[in-house]
Amino acid sequence: MTYNLNQSRRFWLLGAASLSAIGLVACGKSKPEDDHGHADGGEDDFERGPHNGRLLRTGDFSLEVTIYESGVEPEFRFYPYWQDKPVAPNAVTVMTRLTRLGGKVDSFTFQPQEDYLRGQGVVEEPHSFDVRIDARYRDKAYAWAYASYEGRTTISPEAATTAGVTLEQAGPATLIDRIDLSGRVETKPEGRSEVRAWYPGRIMAMTVELGQSVRKGQVIARVESSESLQIYAIPAPISGVVIEKNANVGGVAYDAPLYVIADPNALHAEFFLFPRDAEKVRVGQKVEVRALDRSHILMAEVEAILPSVNEATQTVMAHVHLPGGDGVFRSGLGIEGSFFTGEQGVPLAVRTEAIQTFRDMPVVYAKVGNVYEVRMIKVGRKTPEWTEVLGGLDPGETYVVKGAFLIRADIEKSGASHDH
């Protein structure tokens, strides 16, 4: 499948772009732009050749410019003509220079193949550049130059600031692997005690009430033994709060607990791990624990991973220690947790929130001066914060972090999309 240089991509900007939907106004004007197969019914402002490419003419000599990308990486294919009749490609020499935003220049030489001249090299994305073509036929030189832009818009600094656009430079980053899970707060086993009578008998006194704080060793009940008829005191085995009271004075103490005491400082979070996640979680790893409304966040550690698997859910339970005493986390409270299971440095990364989609490809928007332009990127490892970049963006390039979707929206309003 063959596309002309101005058909192979469709997000092409003509003149000043606007962000009227969000109150942004683009400033400055682009160079005259080429139609890349817009589906808006507008007339082409250039002549097309037999292969539907841009036809460049000087006198009797003409050159049809196309980009071919069906089953191959995008490549130039130029078709030469003399008086509108095909010319043998080995009779023509061609060189092409593409000057990209920021000043980078891509140069191409051409070799004859079948009835066209094939560019030696890949036309990298984005297909947005100023084009210079030099050709020679019958000892005469020909030259053409024109602008061919894709995914590009111009926005004033004031408008970008008003829209909340923020920028960063692409560079190295540390990618932290994490697993996000839901859990609940529970009292540790050692922080809960069921208080029972030592010997069966009649309850003579119960000295604390539900919700009352007690200290370890404090007498909380007295029972008359049925065997000796002597009254003995029952002290609190731990310090904490009475969360259950299951008897009254005059009742008979047997094997049921009189009280249940829980220590509000002896808390942990319980998280259920699926087997694929359990393999990555280790005791001592850091965990960010959050209230469901994210009003409170703290860093904790994995204190234990239970060896058994829940038969019903096929999950493994991980316990995460929680500091108590401030009343923020209470037993039974639902929470969220992020388990940090590893980290790795990468030479080039961008903020994950900066990545948008352009023609079903992951992209970021680079900025040079007041001009913003799409960059198709090849991504590697990804975390909620960072995404590794394997190609398509150079270290040190400035790109949009916050507000990237506004840049995309402005570009999309300026033209129709190209269907590959």
PDB file of N, CA, C and O in Angstrom, residues 246-291:
ATOM      1  N   ASN A 246     -19.774 -10.441  78.661  1.00  0.00           N
ATOM      2  CA  ASN A 246     -20.692 -11.547  78.397  1.00  0.00           C
ATOM      3  C   ASN A 246     -21.339 -12.119  79.653  1.00  0.00           C
ATOM      4  O   ASN A 246     -21.926 -13.207  79.596  1.00  0.00           O
ATOM      5  N   ALA A 247     -21.244 -11.438  80.786  1.00  0.00           N
ATOM      6  CA  ALA A 247     -21.836 -11.960  82.031  1.00  0.00           C
ATOM      7  C   ALA A 247     -22.214 -10.790  82.929  1.00  0.00           C
ATOM      8  O   ALA A 247     -21.844  -9.638  82.673  1.00  0.00           O
ATOM      9  N   ASN A 248     -22.939 -11.134  84.015  1.00  0.00           N
ATOM     10  CA  ASN A 248     -23.351 -10.133  84.986  1.00  0.00           C
ATOM     11  C   ASN A 248     -23.204 -10.690  86.390  1.00  0.00           C
ATOM     12  O   ASN A 248     -23.128 -11.932  86.597  1.00  0.00           O
ATOM     13  N   VAL A 249     -23.193  -9.789  87.353  1.00  0.00           N
ATOM     14  CA  VAL A 249     -23.120 -10.203  88.755  1.00  0.00           C
ATOM     15  C   VAL A 249     -24.322 -11.096  89.077  1.00  0.00           C
ATOM     16  O   VAL A 249     -25.464 -10.810  88.692  1.00  0.00           O
ATOM     17  N   GLY A 250     -24.045 -12.208  89.802  1.00  0.00           N
ATOM     18  CA  GLY A 250     -25.084 -13.168  90.151  1.00  0.00           C
ATOM     19  C   GLY A 250     -25.160 -14.325  89.193  1.00  0.00           C
ATOM     20  O   GLY A 250     -25.766 -15.357  89.487  1.00  0.00           O
ATOM     21  N   GLY A 251     -24.559 -14.192  88.055  1.00  0.00           N
ATOM     22  CA  GLY A 251     -24.530 -15.277  87.098  1.00  0.00           C
ATOM     23  C   GLY A 251     -23.493 -16.310  87.494  1.00  0.00           C
ATOM     24  O   GLY A 251     -22.711 -16.148  88.447  1.00  0.00           O
ATOM     25  N   VAL A 252     -23.453 -17.391  86.726  1.00  0.00           N
ATOM     26  CA  VAL A 252     -22.526 -18.486  87.002  1.00  0.00           C
ATOM     27  C   VAL A 252     -21.403 -18.455  85.976  1.00  0.00           C
ATOM     28  O   VAL A 252     -21.654 -18.435  84.762  1.00  0.00           O
ATOM     29  N   ALA A 253     -20.199 -18.428  86.479  1.00  0.00           N
ATOM     30  CA  ALA A 253     -19.031 -18.464  85.598  1.00  0.00           C
ATOM     31  C   ALA A 253     -18.658 -19.908  85.357  1.00  0.00           C
ATOM     32  O   ALA A 253     -18.506 -20.691  86.296  1.00  0.00           O
ATOM     33  N   TYR A 254     -18.532 -20.252  84.075  1.00  0.00           N
ATOM     34  CA  TYR A 254     -18.141 -21.623  83.759  1.00  0.00           C
ATOM     35  C   TYR A 254     -17.001 -21.563  82.738  1.00  0.00           C
ATOM     36  O   TYR A 254     -15.884 -21.178  83.070  1.00  0.00           O
ATOM     37  N   ASP A 255     -17.257 -21.900  81.469  1.00  0.00           N
ATOM     38  CA  ASP A 255     -16.176 -21.867  80.493  1.00  0.00           C
ATOM     39  C   ASP A 255     -16.312 -20.723  79.491  1.00  0.00           C
ATOM     40  O   ASP A 255     -15.424 -20.488  78.688  1.00  0.00           O
ATOM     41  N   ALA A 256     -17.418 -20.001  79.496  1.00  0.00           N
ATOM     42  CA  ALA A 256     -17.592 -18.877  78.577  1.00  0.00           C
ATOM     43  C   ALA A 256     -16.795 -17.678  79.078  1.00  0.00           C
ATOM     44  O   ALA A 256     -16.665 -17.472  80.301  1.00  0.00           O
ATOM     45  N   PRO A 257     -16.249 -16.856  78.183  1.00  0.00           N
ATOM     46  CA  PRO A 257     -15.480 -15.689  78.628  1.00  0.00           C
ATOM     47  C   PRO A 257     -16.378 -14.651  79.293  1.00  0.00           C
ATOM     48  O   PRO A 257     -17.480 -14.368  78.832  1.00  0.00           O
ATOM     49  N   LEU A 258     -15.868 -14.106  80.410  1.00  0.00           N
ATOM     50  CA  LEU A 258     -16.575 -13.017  81.070  1.00  0.00           C
ATOM     51  C   LEU A 258     -16.396 -11.718  80.279  1.00  0.00           C
ATOM     52  O   LEU A 258     -17.341 -10.944  80.123  1.00  0.00           O
ATOM     53  N   TYR A 259     -15.187 -11.471  79.847  1.00  0.00           N
ATOM     54  CA  TYR A 259     -14.838 -10.274  79.073  1.00  0.00           C
ATOM     55  C   TYR A 259     -13.973 -10.677  77.883  1.00  0.00           C
ATOM     56  O   TYR A 259     -13.303 -11.720  77.898  1.00  0.00           O
ATOM     57  N   VAL A 260     -13.947  -9.803  76.889  1.00  0.00           N
ATOM     58  CA  VAL A 260     -12.930  -9.856  75.836  1.00  0.00           C
ATOM     59  C   VAL A 260     -12.255  -8.495  75.800  1.00  0.00           C
ATOM     60  O   VAL A 260     -12.931  -7.461  75.705  1.00  0.00           O
ATOM     61  N   ILE A 261     -10.925  -8.506  75.898  1.00  0.00           N
ATOM     62  CA  ILE A 261     -10.133  -7.273  75.923  1.00  0.00           C
ATOM     63  C   ILE A 261      -9.271  -7.234  74.666  1.00  0.00           C
ATOM     64  O   ILE A 261      -8.668  -8.247  74.290  1.00  0.00           O
ATOM     65  N   ALA A 262      -9.212  -6.059  74.024  1.00  0.00           N
ATOM     66  CA  ALA A 262      -8.370  -5.876  72.830  1.00  0.00           C
ATOM     67  C   ALA A 262      -7.453  -4.680  73.040  1.00  0.00           C
ATOM     68  O   ALA A 262      -7.884  -3.640  73.551  1.00  0.00           O
ATOM     69  N   ASP A 263      -6.217  -4.868  72.644  1.00  0.00           N
ATOM     70  CA  ASP A 263      -5.224  -3.785  72.735  1.00  0.00           C
ATOM     71  C   ASP A 263      -5.278  -2.966  71.438  1.00  0.00           C
ATOM     72  O   ASP A 263      -4.931  -3.485  70.366  1.00  0.00           O
ATOM     73  N   PRO A 264      -5.696  -1.703  71.479  1.00  0.00           N
ATOM     74  CA  PRO A 264      -5.799  -0.899  70.249  1.00  0.00           C
ATOM     75  C   PRO A 264      -4.448  -0.579  69.630  1.00  0.00           C
ATOM     76  O   PRO A 264      -4.393  -0.101  68.493  1.00  0.00           O
ATOM     77  N   ASN A 265      -3.371  -0.853  70.359  1.00  0.00           N
ATOM     78  CA  ASN A 265      -2.029  -0.619  69.807  1.00  0.00           C
ATOM     79  C   ASN A 265      -1.452  -1.860  69.128  1.00  0.00           C
ATOM     80  O   ASN A 265      -0.406  -1.771  68.482  1.00  0.00           O
ATOM     81  N   ALA A 266      -2.105  -2.986  69.277  1.00  0.00           N
ATOM     82  CA  ALA A 266      -1.610  -4.237  68.699  1.00  0.00           C
ATOM     83  C   ALA A 266      -2.427  -4.555  67.452  1.00  0.00           C
ATOM     84  O   ALA A 266      -3.341  -5.386  67.466  1.00  0.00           O
ATOM     85  N   LEU A 267      -2.120  -3.852  66.367  1.00  0.00           N
ATOM     86  CA  LEU A 267      -2.878  -3.978  65.129  1.00  0.00           C
ATOM     87  C   LEU A 267      -1.998  -4.461  63.986  1.00  0.00           C
ATOM     88  O   LEU A 267      -0.786  -4.216  63.964  1.00  0.00           O
ATOM     89  N   HIS A 268      -2.608  -5.135  63.051  1.00  0.00           N
ATOM     90  CA  HIS A 268      -1.954  -5.407  61.769  1.00  0.00           C
ATOM     91  C   HIS A 268      -3.001  -5.388  60.671  1.00  0.00           C
ATOM     92  O   HIS A 268      -4.205  -5.448  60.930  1.00  0.00           O
ATOM     93  N   ALA A 269      -2.517  -5.265  59.446  1.00  0.00           N
ATOM     94  CA  ALA A 269      -3.395  -5.300  58.283  1.00  0.00           C
ATOM     95  C   ALA A 269      -3.292  -6.674  57.644  1.00  0.00           C
ATOM     96  O   ALA A 269      -2.198  -7.250  57.554  1.00  0.00           O
ATOM     97  N   GLU A 270      -4.414  -7.178  57.205  1.00  0.00           N
ATOM     98  CA  GLU A 270      -4.443  -8.466  56.522  1.00  0.00           C
ATOM     99  C   GLU A 270      -4.746  -8.247  55.037  1.00  0.00           C
ATOM    100  O   GLU A 270      -5.730  -7.594  54.690  1.00  0.00           O
ATOM    101  N   PHE A 271      -3.872  -8.772  54.193  1.00  0.00           N
ATOM    102  CA  PHE A 271      -4.042  -8.669  52.742  1.00  0.00           C
ATOM    103  C   PHE A 271      -4.017 -10.072  52.152  1.00  0.00           C
ATOM    104  O   PHE A 271      -3.217 -10.925  52.561  1.00  0.00           O
ATOM    105  N   PHE A 272      -4.877 -10.292  51.176  1.00  0.00           N
ATOM    106  CA  PHE A 272      -4.956 -11.602  50.538  1.00  0.00           C
ATOM    107  C   PHE A 272      -4.243 -11.553  49.191  1.00  0.00           C
ATOM    108  O   PHE A 272      -4.598 -10.779  48.309  1.00  0.00           O
ATOM    109  N   LEU A 273      -3.224 -12.392  49.055  1.00  0.00           N
ATOM    110  CA  LEU A 273      -2.381 -12.406  47.860  1.00  0.00           C
ATOM    111  C   LEU A 273      -2.721 -13.598  46.987  1.00  0.00           C
ATOM    112  O   LEU A 273      -2.796 -14.736  47.474  1.00  0.00           O
ATOM    113  N   PHE A 274      -2.903 -13.331  45.697  1.00  0.00           N
ATOM    114  CA  PHE A 274      -3.008 -14.437  44.756  1.00  0.00           C
ATOM    115  C   PHE A 274      -1.619 -15.049  44.569  1.00  0.00           C
ATOM    116  O   PHE A 274      -0.599 -14.387  44.771  1.00  0.00           O
ATOM    117  N   PRO A 275      -1.563 -16.322  44.176  1.00  0.00           N
ATOM    118  CA  PRO A 275      -0.259 -17.007  44.088  1.00  0.00           C
ATOM    119  C   PRO A 275       0.788 -16.259  43.273  1.00  0.00           C
ATOM    120  O   PRO A 275       1.959 -16.219  43.635  1.00  0.00           O
ATOM    121  N   ARG A 276       0.375 -15.636  42.151  1.00  0.00           N
ATOM    122  CA  ARG A 276       1.367 -14.935  41.315  1.00  0.00           C
ATOM    123  C   ARG A 276       1.969 -13.737  42.043  1.00  0.00           C
ATOM    124  O   ARG A 276       3.107 -13.349  41.777  1.00  0.00           O
ATOM    125  N   ASP A 277       1.189 -13.139  42.957  1.00  0.00           N
ATOM    126  CA  ASP A 277       1.698 -12.015  43.736  1.00  0.00           C
ATOM    127  C   ASP A 277       2.462 -12.487  44.969  1.00  0.00           C
ATOM    128  O   ASP A 277       3.440 -11.857  45.376  1.00  0.00           O
ATOM    129  N   ALA A 278       1.992 -13.584  45.547  1.00  0.00           N
ATOM    130  CA  ALA A 278       2.637 -14.100  46.755  1.00  0.00           C
ATOM    131  C   ALA A 278       4.101 -14.456  46.504  1.00  0.00           C
ATOM    132  O   ALA A 278       4.942 -14.365  47.414  1.00  0.00           O
ATOM    133  N   GLU A 279       4.432 -14.843  45.279  1.00  0.00           N
ATOM    134  CA  GLU A 279       5.817 -15.190  44.955  1.00  0.00           C
ATOM    135  C   GLU A 279       6.749 -13.982  45.045  1.00  0.00           C
ATOM    136  O   GLU A 279       7.953 -14.135  45.218  1.00  0.00           O
ATOM    137  N   LYS A 280       6.195 -12.781  44.920  1.00  0.00           N
ATOM    138  CA  LYS A 280       7.016 -11.574  44.906  1.00  0.00           C
ATOM    139  C   LYS A 280       7.112 -10.896  46.276  1.00  0.00           C
ATOM    140  O   LYS A 280       7.981 -10.054  46.481  1.00  0.00           O
ATOM    141  N   VAL A 281       6.190 -11.235  47.173  1.00  0.00           N
ATOM    142  CA  VAL A 281       6.126 -10.553  48.463  1.00  0.00           C
ATOM    143  C   VAL A 281       7.014 -11.276  49.474  1.00  0.00           C
ATOM    144  O   VAL A 281       6.984 -12.500  49.575  1.00  0.00           O
ATOM    145  N   ARG A 282       7.785 -10.501  50.231  1.00  0.00           N
ATOM    146  CA  ARG A 282       8.697 -11.048  51.228  1.00  0.00           C
ATOM    147  C   ARG A 282       8.539 -10.297  52.545  1.00  0.00           C
ATOM    148  O   ARG A 282       8.198  -9.118  52.565  1.00  0.00           O
ATOM    149  N   VAL A 283       8.838 -11.009  53.646  1.00  0.00           N
ATOM    150  CA  VAL A 283       8.831 -10.373  54.955  1.00  0.00           C
ATOM    151  C   VAL A 283       9.862  -9.251  54.967  1.00  0.00           C
ATOM    152  O   VAL A 283      10.986  -9.411  54.485  1.00  0.00           O
ATOM    153  N   GLY A 284       9.475  -8.103  55.523  1.00  0.00           N
ATOM    154  CA  GLY A 284      10.377  -6.956  55.602  1.00  0.00           C
ATOM    155  C   GLY A 284      10.202  -5.949  54.488  1.00  0.00           C
ATOM    156  O   GLY A 284      10.733  -4.840  54.580  1.00  0.00           O
ATOM    157  N   GLN A 285       9.450  -6.313  53.431  1.00  0.00           N
ATOM    158  CA  GLN A 285       9.230  -5.356  52.346  1.00  0.00           C
ATOM    159  C   GLN A 285       8.348  -4.200  52.810  1.00  0.00           C
ATOM    160  O   GLN A 285       7.496  -4.356  53.681  1.00  0.00           O
ATOM    161  N   LYS A 286       8.567  -3.036  52.201  1.00  0.00           N
ATOM    162  CA  LYS A 286       7.802  -1.850  52.545  1.00  0.00           C
ATOM    163  C   LYS A 286       6.410  -1.914  51.907  1.00  0.00           C
ATOM    164  O   LYS A 286       6.247  -2.396  50.783  1.00  0.00           O
ATOM    165  N   VAL A 287       5.436  -1.382  52.641  1.00  0.00           N
ATOM    166  CA  VAL A 287       4.058  -1.328  52.162  1.00  0.00           C
ATOM    167  C   VAL A 287       3.491   0.049  52.494  1.00  0.00           C
ATOM    168  O   VAL A 287       3.617   0.520  53.625  1.00  0.00           O
ATOM    169  N   GLU A 288       2.902   0.693  51.500  1.00  0.00           N
ATOM    170  CA  GLU A 288       2.190   1.942  51.748  1.00  0.00           C
ATOM    171  C   GLU A 288       0.746   1.595  52.062  1.00  0.00           C
ATOM    172  O   GLU A 288       0.031   1.055  51.230  1.00  0.00           O
ATOM    173  N   VAL A 289       0.322   1.905  53.288  1.00  0.00           N
ATOM    174  CA  VAL A 289      -1.034   1.600  53.742  1.00  0.00           C
ATOM    175  C   VAL A 289      -1.849   2.881  53.718  1.00  0.00           C
ATOM    176  O   VAL A 289      -1.411   3.923  54.237  1.00  0.00           O
ATOM    177  N   ARG A 290      -3.051   2.809  53.140  1.00  0.00           N
ATOM    178  CA  ARG A 290      -3.890   3.996  52.984  1.00  0.00           C
ATOM    179  C   ARG A 290      -5.315   3.727  53.461  1.00  0.00           C
ATOM    180  O   ARG A 290      -5.854   2.640  53.219  1.00  0.00           O
ATOM    181  N   ALA A 291      -5.896   4.723  54.128  1.00  0.00           N
ATOM    182  CA  ALA A 291      -7.331   4.681  54.391  1.00  0.00           C
ATOM    183  C   ALA A 291      -8.050   4.762  53.052  1.00  0.00           C
ATOM    184  O   ALA A 291      -7.524   5.303  52.072  1.00  0.00           O
TER     185      ALA A 291
END
